[in-house]
Short mmCIF file of C-alpha atoms in Angstrom, two decimals:
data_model
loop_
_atom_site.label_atom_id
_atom_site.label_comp_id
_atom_site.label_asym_id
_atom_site.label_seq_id
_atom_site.Cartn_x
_atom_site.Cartn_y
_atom_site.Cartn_z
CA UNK A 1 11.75 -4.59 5.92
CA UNK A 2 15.01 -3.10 4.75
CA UNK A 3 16.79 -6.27 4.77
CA UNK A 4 13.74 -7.57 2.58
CA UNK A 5 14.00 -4.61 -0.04
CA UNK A 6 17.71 -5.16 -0.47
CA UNK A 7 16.71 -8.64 -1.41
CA UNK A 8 14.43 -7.83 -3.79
CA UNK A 9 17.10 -4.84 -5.36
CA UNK A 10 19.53 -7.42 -5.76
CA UNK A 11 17.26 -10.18 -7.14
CA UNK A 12 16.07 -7.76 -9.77
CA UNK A 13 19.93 -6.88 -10.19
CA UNK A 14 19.75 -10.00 -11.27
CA UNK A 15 16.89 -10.86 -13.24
CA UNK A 16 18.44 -7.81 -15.35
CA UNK A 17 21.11 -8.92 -16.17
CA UNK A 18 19.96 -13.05 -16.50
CA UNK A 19 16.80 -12.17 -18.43
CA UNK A 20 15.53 -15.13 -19.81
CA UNK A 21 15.10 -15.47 -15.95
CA UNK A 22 13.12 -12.55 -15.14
CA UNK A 23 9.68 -14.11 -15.53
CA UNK A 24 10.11 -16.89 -13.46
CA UNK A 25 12.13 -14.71 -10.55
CA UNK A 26 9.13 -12.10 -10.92
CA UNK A 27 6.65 -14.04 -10.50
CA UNK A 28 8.04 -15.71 -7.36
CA UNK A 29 8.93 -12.31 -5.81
CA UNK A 30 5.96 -10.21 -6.35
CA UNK A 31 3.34 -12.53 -4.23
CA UNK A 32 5.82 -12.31 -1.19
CA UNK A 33 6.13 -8.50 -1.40
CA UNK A 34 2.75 -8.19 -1.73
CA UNK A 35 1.55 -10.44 1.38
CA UNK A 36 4.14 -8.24 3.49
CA UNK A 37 1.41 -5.67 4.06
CA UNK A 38 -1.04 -7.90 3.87
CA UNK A 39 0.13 -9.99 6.66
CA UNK A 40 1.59 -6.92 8.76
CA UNK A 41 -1.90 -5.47 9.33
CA UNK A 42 -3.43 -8.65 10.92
CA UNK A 43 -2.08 -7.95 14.09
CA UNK A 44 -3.66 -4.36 14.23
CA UNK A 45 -7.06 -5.15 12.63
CA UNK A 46 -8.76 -5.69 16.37
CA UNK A 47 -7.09 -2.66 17.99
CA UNK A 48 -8.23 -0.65 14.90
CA UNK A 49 -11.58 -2.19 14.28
CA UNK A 50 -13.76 -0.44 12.27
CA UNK A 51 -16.40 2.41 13.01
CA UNK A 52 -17.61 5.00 10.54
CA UNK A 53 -17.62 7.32 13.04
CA UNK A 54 -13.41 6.84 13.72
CA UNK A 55 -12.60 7.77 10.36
CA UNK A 56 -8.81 6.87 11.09
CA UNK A 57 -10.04 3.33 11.18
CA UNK A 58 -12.16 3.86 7.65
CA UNK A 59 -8.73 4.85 5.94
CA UNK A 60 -6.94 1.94 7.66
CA UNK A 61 -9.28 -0.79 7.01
CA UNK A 62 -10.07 0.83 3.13
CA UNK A 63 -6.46 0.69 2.19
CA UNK A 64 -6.20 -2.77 3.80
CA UNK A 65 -8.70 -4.04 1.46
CA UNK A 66 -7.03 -2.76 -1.55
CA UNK A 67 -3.80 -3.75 -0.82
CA UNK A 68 -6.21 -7.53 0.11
CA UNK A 69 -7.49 -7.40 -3.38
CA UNK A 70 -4.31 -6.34 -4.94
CA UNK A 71 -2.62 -9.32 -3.25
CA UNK A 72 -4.88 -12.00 -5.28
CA UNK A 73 -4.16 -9.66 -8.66
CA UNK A 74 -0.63 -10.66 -7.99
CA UNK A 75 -1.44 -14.12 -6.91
CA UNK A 76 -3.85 -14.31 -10.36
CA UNK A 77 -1.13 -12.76 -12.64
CA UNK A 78 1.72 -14.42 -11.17
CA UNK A 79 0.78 -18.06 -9.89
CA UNK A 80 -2.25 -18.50 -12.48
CA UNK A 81 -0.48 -16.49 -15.76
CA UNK A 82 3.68 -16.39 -15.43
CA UNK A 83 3.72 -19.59 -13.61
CA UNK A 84 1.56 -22.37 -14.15
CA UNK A 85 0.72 -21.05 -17.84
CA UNK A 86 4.07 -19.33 -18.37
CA UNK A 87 2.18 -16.39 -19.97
CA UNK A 88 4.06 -13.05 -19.58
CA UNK A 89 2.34 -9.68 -19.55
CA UNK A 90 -1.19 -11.27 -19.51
CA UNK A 91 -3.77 -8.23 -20.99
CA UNK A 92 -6.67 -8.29 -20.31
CA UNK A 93 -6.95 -11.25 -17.82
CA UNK A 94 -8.41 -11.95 -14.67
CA UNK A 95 -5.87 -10.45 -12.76
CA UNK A 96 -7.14 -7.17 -14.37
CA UNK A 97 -10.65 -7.31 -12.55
CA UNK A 98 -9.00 -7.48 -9.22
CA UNK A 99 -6.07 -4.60 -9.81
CA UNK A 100 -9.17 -2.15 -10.85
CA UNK A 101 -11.63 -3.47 -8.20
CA UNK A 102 -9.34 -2.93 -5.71
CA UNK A 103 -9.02 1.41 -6.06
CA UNK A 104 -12.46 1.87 -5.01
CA UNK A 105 -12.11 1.11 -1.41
CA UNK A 106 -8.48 2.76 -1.72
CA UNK A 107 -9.68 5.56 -3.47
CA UNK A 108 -12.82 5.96 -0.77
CA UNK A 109 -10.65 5.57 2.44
CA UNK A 110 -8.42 8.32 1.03
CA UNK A 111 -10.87 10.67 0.45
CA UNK A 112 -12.84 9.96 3.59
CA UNK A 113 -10.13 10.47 5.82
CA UNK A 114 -8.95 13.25 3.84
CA UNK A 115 -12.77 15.27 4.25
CA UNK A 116 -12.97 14.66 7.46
CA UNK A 117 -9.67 16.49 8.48
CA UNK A 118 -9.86 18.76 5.80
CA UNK A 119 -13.45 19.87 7.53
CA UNK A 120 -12.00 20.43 10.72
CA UNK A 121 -9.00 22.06 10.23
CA UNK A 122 -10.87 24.09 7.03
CA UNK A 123 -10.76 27.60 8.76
CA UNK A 124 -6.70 27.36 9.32
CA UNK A 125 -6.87 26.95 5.53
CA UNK A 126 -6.23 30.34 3.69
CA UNK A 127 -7.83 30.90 0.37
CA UNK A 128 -4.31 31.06 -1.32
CA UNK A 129 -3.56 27.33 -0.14
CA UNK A 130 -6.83 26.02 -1.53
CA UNK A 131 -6.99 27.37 -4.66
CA UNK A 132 -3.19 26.57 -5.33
CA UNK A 133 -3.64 22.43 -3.77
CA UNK A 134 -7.06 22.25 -5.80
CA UNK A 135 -5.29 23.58 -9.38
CA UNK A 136 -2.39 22.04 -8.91
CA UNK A 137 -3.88 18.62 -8.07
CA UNK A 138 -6.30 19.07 -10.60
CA UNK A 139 -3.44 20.21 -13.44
CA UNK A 140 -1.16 16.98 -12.28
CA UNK A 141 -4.33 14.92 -12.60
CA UNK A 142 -4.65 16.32 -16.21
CA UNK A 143 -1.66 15.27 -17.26
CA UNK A 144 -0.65 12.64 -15.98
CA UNK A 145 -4.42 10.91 -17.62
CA UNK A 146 -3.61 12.80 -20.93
CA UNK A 147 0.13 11.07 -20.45
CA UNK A 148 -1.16 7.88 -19.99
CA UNK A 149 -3.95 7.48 -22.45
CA UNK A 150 -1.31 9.11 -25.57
CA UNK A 151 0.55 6.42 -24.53
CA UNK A 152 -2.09 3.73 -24.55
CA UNK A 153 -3.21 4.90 -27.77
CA UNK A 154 0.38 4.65 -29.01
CA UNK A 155 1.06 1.14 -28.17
CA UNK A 156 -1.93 0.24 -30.71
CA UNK A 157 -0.08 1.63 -33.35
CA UNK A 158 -3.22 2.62 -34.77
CA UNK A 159 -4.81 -1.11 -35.07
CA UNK A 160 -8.54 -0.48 -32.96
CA UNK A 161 -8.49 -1.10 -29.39
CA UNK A 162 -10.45 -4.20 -28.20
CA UNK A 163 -13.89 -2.95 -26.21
CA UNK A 164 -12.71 -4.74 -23.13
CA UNK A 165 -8.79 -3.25 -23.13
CA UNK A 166 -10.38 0.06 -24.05
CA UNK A 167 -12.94 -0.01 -20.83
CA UNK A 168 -9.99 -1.62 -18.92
CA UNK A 169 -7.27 1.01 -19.87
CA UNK A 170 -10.18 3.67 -19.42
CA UNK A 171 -10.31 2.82 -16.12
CA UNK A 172 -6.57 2.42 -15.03
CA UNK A 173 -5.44 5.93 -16.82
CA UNK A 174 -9.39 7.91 -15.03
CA UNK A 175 -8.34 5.81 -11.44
CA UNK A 176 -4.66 6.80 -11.32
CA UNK A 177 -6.08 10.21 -11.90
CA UNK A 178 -8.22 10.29 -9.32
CA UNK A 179 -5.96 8.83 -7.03
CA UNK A 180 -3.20 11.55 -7.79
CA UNK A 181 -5.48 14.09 -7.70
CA UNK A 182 -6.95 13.20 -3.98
CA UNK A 183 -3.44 12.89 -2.51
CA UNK A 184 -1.90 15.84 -4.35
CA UNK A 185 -4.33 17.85 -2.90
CA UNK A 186 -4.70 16.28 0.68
CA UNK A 187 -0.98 16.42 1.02
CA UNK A 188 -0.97 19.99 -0.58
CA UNK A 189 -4.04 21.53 1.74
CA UNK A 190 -4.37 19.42 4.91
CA UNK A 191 -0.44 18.61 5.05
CA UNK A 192 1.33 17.09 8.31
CA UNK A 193 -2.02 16.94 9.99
CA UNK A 194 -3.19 13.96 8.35
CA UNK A 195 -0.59 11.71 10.19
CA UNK A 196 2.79 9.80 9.03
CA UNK A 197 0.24 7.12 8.54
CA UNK A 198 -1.52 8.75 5.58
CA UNK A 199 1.78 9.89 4.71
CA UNK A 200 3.10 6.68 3.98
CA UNK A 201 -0.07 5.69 2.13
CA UNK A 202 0.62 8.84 -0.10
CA UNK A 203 3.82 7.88 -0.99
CA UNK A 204 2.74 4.35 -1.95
CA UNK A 205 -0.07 5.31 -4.31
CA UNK A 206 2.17 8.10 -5.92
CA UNK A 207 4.77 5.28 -6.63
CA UNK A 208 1.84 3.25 -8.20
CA UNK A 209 0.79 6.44 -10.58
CA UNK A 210 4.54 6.67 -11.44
CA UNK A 211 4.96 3.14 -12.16
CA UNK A 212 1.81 2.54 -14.05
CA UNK A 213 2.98 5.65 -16.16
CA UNK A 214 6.24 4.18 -16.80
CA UNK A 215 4.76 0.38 -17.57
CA UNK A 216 2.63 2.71 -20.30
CA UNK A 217 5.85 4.47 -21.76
CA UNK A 218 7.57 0.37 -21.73
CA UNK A 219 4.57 -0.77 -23.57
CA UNK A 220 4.74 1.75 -26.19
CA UNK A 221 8.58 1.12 -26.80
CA UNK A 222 8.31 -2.37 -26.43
CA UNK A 223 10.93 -2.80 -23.94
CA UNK A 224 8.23 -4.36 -21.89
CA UNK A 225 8.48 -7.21 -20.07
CA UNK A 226 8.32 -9.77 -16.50
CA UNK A 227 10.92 -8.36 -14.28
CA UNK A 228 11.46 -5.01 -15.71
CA UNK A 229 13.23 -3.13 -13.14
CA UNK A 230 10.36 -0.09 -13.01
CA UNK A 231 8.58 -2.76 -11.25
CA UNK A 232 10.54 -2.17 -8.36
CA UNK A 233 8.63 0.98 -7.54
CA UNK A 234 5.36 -1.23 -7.60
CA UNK A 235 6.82 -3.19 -4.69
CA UNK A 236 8.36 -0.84 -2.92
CA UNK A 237 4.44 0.68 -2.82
CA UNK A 238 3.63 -2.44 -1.21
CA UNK A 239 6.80 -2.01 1.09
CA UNK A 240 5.68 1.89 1.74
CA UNK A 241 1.83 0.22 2.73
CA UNK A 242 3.35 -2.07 4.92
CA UNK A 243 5.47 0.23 6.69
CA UNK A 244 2.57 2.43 6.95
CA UNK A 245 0.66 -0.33 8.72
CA UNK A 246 3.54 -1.10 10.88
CA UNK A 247 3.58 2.70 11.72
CA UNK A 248 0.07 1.91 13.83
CA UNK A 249 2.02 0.31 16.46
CA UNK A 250 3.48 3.78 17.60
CA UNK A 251 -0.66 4.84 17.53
CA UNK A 252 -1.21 1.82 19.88
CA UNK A 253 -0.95 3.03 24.05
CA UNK B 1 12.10 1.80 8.90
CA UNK B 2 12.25 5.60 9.58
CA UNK B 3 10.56 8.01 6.69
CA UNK B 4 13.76 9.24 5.65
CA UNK B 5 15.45 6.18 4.65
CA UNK B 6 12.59 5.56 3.12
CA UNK B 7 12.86 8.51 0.79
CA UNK B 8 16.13 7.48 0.04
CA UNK B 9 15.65 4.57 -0.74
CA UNK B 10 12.65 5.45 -2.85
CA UNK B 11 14.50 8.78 -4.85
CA UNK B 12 16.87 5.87 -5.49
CA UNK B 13 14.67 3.66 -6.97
CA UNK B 14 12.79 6.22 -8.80
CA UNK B 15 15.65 7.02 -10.12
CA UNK B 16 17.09 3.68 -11.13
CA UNK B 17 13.82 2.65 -12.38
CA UNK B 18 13.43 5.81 -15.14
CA UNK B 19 17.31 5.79 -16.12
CA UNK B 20 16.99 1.50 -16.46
CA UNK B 21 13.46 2.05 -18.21
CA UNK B 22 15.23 4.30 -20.65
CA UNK B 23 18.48 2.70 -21.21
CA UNK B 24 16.63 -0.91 -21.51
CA UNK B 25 15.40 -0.06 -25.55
CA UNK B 26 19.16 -0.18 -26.39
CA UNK B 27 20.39 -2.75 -23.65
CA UNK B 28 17.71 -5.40 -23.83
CA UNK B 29 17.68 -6.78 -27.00
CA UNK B 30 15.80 -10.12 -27.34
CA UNK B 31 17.09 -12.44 -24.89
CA UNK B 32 17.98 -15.47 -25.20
CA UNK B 33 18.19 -15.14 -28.99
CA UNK B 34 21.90 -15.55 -30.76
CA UNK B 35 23.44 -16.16 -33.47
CA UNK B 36 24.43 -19.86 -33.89
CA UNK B 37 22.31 -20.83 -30.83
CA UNK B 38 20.68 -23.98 -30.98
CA UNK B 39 17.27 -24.52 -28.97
CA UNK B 40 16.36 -27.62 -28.42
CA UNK B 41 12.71 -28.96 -26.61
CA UNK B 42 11.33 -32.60 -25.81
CA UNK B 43 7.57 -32.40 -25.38
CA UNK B 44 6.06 -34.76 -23.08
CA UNK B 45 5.02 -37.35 -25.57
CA UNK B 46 8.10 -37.63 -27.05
CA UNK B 47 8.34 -34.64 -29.97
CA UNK B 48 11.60 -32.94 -30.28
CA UNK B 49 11.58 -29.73 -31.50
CA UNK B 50 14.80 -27.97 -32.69
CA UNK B 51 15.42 -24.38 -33.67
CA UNK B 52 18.89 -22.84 -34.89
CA UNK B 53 18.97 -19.34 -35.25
CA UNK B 54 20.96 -19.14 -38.53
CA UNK B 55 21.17 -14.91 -38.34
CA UNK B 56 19.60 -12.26 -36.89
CA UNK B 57 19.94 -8.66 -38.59
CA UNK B 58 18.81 -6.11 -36.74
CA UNK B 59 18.34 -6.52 -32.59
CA UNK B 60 16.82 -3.42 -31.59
CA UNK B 61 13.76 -2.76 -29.82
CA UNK B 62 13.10 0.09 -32.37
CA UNK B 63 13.25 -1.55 -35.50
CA UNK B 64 12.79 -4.72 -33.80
CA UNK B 65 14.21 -7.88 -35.59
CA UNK B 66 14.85 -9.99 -38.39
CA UNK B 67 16.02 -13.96 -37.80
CA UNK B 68 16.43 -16.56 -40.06
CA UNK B 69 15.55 -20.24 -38.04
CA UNK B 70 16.24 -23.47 -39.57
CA UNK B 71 13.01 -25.13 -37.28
CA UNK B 72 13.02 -29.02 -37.13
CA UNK B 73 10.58 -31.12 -35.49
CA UNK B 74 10.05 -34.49 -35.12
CA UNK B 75 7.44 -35.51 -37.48
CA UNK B 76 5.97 -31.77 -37.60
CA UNK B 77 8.01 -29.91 -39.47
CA UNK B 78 11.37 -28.81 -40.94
CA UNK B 79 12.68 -25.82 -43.00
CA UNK B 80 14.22 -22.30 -43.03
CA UNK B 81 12.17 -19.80 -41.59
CA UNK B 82 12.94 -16.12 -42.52
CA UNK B 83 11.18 -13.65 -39.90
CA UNK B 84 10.64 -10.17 -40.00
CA UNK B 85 8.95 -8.84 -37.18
CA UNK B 86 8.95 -5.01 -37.74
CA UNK B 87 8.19 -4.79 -41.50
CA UNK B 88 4.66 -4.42 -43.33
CA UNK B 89 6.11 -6.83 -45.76
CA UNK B 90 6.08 -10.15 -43.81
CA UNK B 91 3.24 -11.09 -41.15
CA UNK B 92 4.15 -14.74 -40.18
CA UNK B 93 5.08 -16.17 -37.47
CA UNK B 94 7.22 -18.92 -36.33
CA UNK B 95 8.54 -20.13 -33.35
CA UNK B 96 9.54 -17.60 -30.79
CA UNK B 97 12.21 -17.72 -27.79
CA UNK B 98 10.01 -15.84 -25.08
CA UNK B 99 11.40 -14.90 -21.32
CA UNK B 100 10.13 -17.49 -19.61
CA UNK B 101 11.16 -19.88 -22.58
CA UNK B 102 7.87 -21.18 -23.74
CA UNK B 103 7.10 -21.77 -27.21
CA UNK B 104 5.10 -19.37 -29.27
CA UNK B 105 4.53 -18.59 -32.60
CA UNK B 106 4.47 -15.06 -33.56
CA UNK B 107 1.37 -13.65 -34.97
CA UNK B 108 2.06 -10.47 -36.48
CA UNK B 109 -0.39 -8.23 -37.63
CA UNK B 110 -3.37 -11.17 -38.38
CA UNK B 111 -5.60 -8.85 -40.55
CA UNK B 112 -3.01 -8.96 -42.93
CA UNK B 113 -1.98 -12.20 -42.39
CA UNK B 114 -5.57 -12.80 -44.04
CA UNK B 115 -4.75 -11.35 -47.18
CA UNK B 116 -1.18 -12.69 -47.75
CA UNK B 117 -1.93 -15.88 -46.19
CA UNK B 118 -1.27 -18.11 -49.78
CA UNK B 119 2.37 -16.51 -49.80
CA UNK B 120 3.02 -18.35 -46.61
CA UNK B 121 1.88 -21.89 -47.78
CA UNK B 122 -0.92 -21.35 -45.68
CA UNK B 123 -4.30 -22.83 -47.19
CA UNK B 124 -6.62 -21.08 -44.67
CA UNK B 125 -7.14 -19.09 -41.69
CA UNK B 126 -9.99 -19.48 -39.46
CA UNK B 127 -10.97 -17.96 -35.97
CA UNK B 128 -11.77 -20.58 -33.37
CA UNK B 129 -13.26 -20.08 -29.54
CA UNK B 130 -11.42 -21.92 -26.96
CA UNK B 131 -10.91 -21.81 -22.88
CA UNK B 132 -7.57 -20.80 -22.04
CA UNK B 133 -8.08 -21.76 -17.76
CA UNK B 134 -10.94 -19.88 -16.72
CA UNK B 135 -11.14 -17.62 -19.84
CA UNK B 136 -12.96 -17.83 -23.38
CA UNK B 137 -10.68 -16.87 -25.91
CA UNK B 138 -9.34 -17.07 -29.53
CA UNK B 139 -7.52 -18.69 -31.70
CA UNK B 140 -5.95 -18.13 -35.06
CA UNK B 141 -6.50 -21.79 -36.93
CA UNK B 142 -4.52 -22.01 -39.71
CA UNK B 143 -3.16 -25.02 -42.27
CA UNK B 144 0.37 -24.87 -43.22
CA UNK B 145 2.41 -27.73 -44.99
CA UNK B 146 -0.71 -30.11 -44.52
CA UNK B 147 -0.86 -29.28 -40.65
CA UNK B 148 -3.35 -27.48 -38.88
CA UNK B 149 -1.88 -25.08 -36.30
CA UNK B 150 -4.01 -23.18 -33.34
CA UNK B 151 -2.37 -20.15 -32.03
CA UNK B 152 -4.17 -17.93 -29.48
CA UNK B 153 -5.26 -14.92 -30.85
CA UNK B 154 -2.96 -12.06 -27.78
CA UNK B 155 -0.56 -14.73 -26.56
CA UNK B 156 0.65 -16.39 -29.39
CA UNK B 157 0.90 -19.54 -27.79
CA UNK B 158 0.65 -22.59 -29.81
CA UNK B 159 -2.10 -24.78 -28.73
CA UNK B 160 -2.34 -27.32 -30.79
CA UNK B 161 -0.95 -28.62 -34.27
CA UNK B 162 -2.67 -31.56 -36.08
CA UNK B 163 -2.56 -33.49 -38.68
CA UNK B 164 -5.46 -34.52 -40.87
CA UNK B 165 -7.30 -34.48 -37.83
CA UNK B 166 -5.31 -36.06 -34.93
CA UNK B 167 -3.47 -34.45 -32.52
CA UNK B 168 0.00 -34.83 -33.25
CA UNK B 169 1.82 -33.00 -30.79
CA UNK B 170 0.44 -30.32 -27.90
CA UNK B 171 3.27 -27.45 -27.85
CA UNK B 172 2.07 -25.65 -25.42
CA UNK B 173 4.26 -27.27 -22.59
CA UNK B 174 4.47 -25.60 -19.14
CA UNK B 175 7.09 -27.32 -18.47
CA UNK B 176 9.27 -25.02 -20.04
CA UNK B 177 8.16 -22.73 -16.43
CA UNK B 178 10.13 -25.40 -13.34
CA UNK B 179 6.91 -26.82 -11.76
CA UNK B 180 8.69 -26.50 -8.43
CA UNK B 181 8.60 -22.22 -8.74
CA UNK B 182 5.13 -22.15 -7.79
CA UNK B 183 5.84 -24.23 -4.97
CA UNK B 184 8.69 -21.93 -4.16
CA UNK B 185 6.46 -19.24 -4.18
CA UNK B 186 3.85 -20.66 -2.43
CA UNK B 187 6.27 -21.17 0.77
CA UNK B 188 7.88 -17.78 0.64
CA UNK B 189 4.32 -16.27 0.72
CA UNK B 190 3.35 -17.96 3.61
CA UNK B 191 6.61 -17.87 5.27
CA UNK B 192 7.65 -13.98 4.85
CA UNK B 193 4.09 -13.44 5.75
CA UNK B 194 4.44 -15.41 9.20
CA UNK B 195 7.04 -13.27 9.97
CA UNK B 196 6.08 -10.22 8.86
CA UNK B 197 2.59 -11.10 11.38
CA UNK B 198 5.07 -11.83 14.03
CA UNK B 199 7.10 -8.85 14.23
CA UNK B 200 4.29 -6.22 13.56
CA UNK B 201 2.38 -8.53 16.43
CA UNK B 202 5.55 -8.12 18.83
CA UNK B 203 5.58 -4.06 18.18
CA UNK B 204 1.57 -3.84 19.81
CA UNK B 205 2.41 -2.62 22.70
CA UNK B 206 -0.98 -2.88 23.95
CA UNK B 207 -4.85 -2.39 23.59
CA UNK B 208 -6.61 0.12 21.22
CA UNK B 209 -5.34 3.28 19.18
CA UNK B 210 -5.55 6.83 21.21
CA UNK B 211 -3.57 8.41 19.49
CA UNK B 212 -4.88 8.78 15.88
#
């Protein structure tokens, strides 16, 4: 996996500096990064299985599904759009039903997992720790939303917003805020008992809130565009899932 | 890959990724875009199109850009184009060096286009529906010079151009993107995701999870 991120780095070294190349480059890498977690979790999927009962295996196969339905976003955006059309940026598109589609089973297998540790560890929790994970989550939520949708609003430059953008960006800026909020306060309140697992799936959806915050702030300024090298923390997410999945092979006896 | 290089590498690229995102609106420019450069396109039925970019004024991302083209194509159209992207004072258009370098035209603020059209030498502007792929979407239809041009509505592709009727030349060519990155892609996918299968299938070190 390393020697596959310093690839990518040095491709979009590249692509930065030979622009006119970005799109192309772009839209070649981000498939592959994408199917690395994808294709890492195939292996595990039997020795997981699924059971509502396990709710380790709820979280597992959630995520996998996102990170599924992400993978044809990417496939949409960047086989269909950048390279048979050679449309950059395409918004709204296709590729947009498939990136929102695929927080809800993401955004459930987070919050599933998260309950059902939070319930039995819940009287190790003090009062002090609750309160301070729930406003804190809650006040990072807040922002971060308020961030995003100034910024949307912004890049409009007044003109009014399409109804389909406006449901569409409605949706990213209220999902990344939910997201955000559920792992701010899981990793807050419930800490290094939910697992390095969980961890690692953390980590990746706070890179995705980061970098969908930055894409907002590019839009705005116009310095927007295919290959951008803020899209490095959207697949290094995908790395983060993948090594996340990998991680289940030191669960396996 | 242990957690902490992880974080290292991710504070890195955090890191990288805001000072880059910042420094990019002076950096960036417009690629591909200089003074003196000549573009130069063959369609696939023959059509050459060629653009010089005669000056350019201002390359920022802020104030974005004024160019002046001299556009020539082969039985389509030739003259000086002045553009000012930025300014409330000019709305058109014209052909447009993008990243992946396809062929646009520039549609810049279309409400207002409406209004100013006739300063343009445009006769009339028209909204058309149209399938890009698997979508419905629309076009700007417009006549300039004695041509009809079709420009989607949020790419600003140029679909087609006619004249009095027939199709004259198709300028949206994806050939401009190399046919064979697809294909490229297509066998990285599958390949990186072989291996990645066969190395996180070569950690199981056995049957189900008790450890969770």
């Amino acid at each position: 996996m390393l020697v596959v991120w310093i690839v990518v780095m040095a491709v979009y070294l590249y692509i930065n500096i030979y622009l006119e190349e970005a799109l192309v480059v772009s839209a070649i890498v981000f498939p592959v990064v994408a199917a690395i977690p994808v294709a890492t979790m195939i292996p595990f999927l039997r020795s997981v299985g699924f059971s509502w009962e396990d709710k380790f295996s709820v979280l597992v196969v959630t995520m996998w599904l996102g990170i599924v339905i992400w993978f044809f976003a990417e496939l949409v955006w960047c086989w269909y759009y950048n390279l048979y059309w050679g449309v950059g940026e395409p918004y709204p598109s296709v590729a947009d039903v498939f990136y929102v589609v695929a927080y809800f089973p993401i955004i459930f297998g987070l919050s599933v997992y998260g309950y059902s540790i939070y319930k039995t560890i819940a009287p190790e929790i003090s009062k002090k720790e609750l309160i301070f994970g729930t406003v804190l989550s809650v006040v990072l939520g807040i922002i971060v939303a308020w961030l995003s949708w100034w910024m949307v609003v912004l890049s409009y430059e007044g003109e009014p917003i399409p109804f389909v953008e406006l449901i569409l960006n409605a949706l990213y800026v209220g999902l990344d805020a939910i997201l955000l909020v559920i792992v701010v306060f899981e990793v807050m309140v419930i800490k290094g008992r939910l697992g390095r697992v969980f961890m690692l799936f953390a980590v990746s959806m706070g890179l995705i809130v980061v970098y969908d915050l930055i894409y907002a702030y590019l839009d705005v300024t116009g310095a927007l565009f295919d290959g951008h090298w803020s899209e490095l923390l959207d697949l290094a997410s995908y790395m983060v899932d993948a090594a996340a999945f990998y991680e289940i092979s030191s669960l396996l006896e | 890959m242990k957690p902490n290089v992880i974080l290292i590498l991710l504070i890195f690229l955090s890191f990288t990724a805001l000072v880059n995102s910042t420094f990019a609106l002076e950096s960036v420019g417009y690629p591909g875009v200089d003074e003196g450069y000549n573009y130069s396109w063959v369609f696939s039925n023959g059509t050459k199109l060629e653009l010089d970019v005669i000056n350019i004024k201002n390359r920022s991302y802020e104030d974005y850009f004024v160019l002046t083209y001299h556009i020539k194509a082969s039985g389509l159209i030739e003259r000086d184009v002045y553009v000012n992207i930025s300014s409330d004072e000019y709305y058109l258009v014209f052909f447009n060096e993008t990243f992946g370098g396809i062929l646009r035209f520039l549609i810049w603020n279309v409400s207002l286009l409406e209004e100013n059209h006739s300063e343009f030498g445009i006769s009339s502007i028209d909204y058309v529906s149209y399938w890009f792929g698997l979508e419905p979407r629309v076009a700007v239809k417009f006549d300039f010079e004695g041509k009809t041009f079709l420009v989607d509505y949020g790419t600003g592709l140029l679909i087609n151009a006619e004249d009095e009727g027939n199709t004259i030349v198709r300028l949206l060519d994806t050939n401009a993107i190399p046919k064979n990155a697809l294909i490229v892609s297509v066998i990285l996918v599958i390949l990186v995701s072989a291996i990645a299968a066969f190395l996180a299938y070569r950690s199981r070190r056995g049957g189900n999870i008790e450890n969770r």
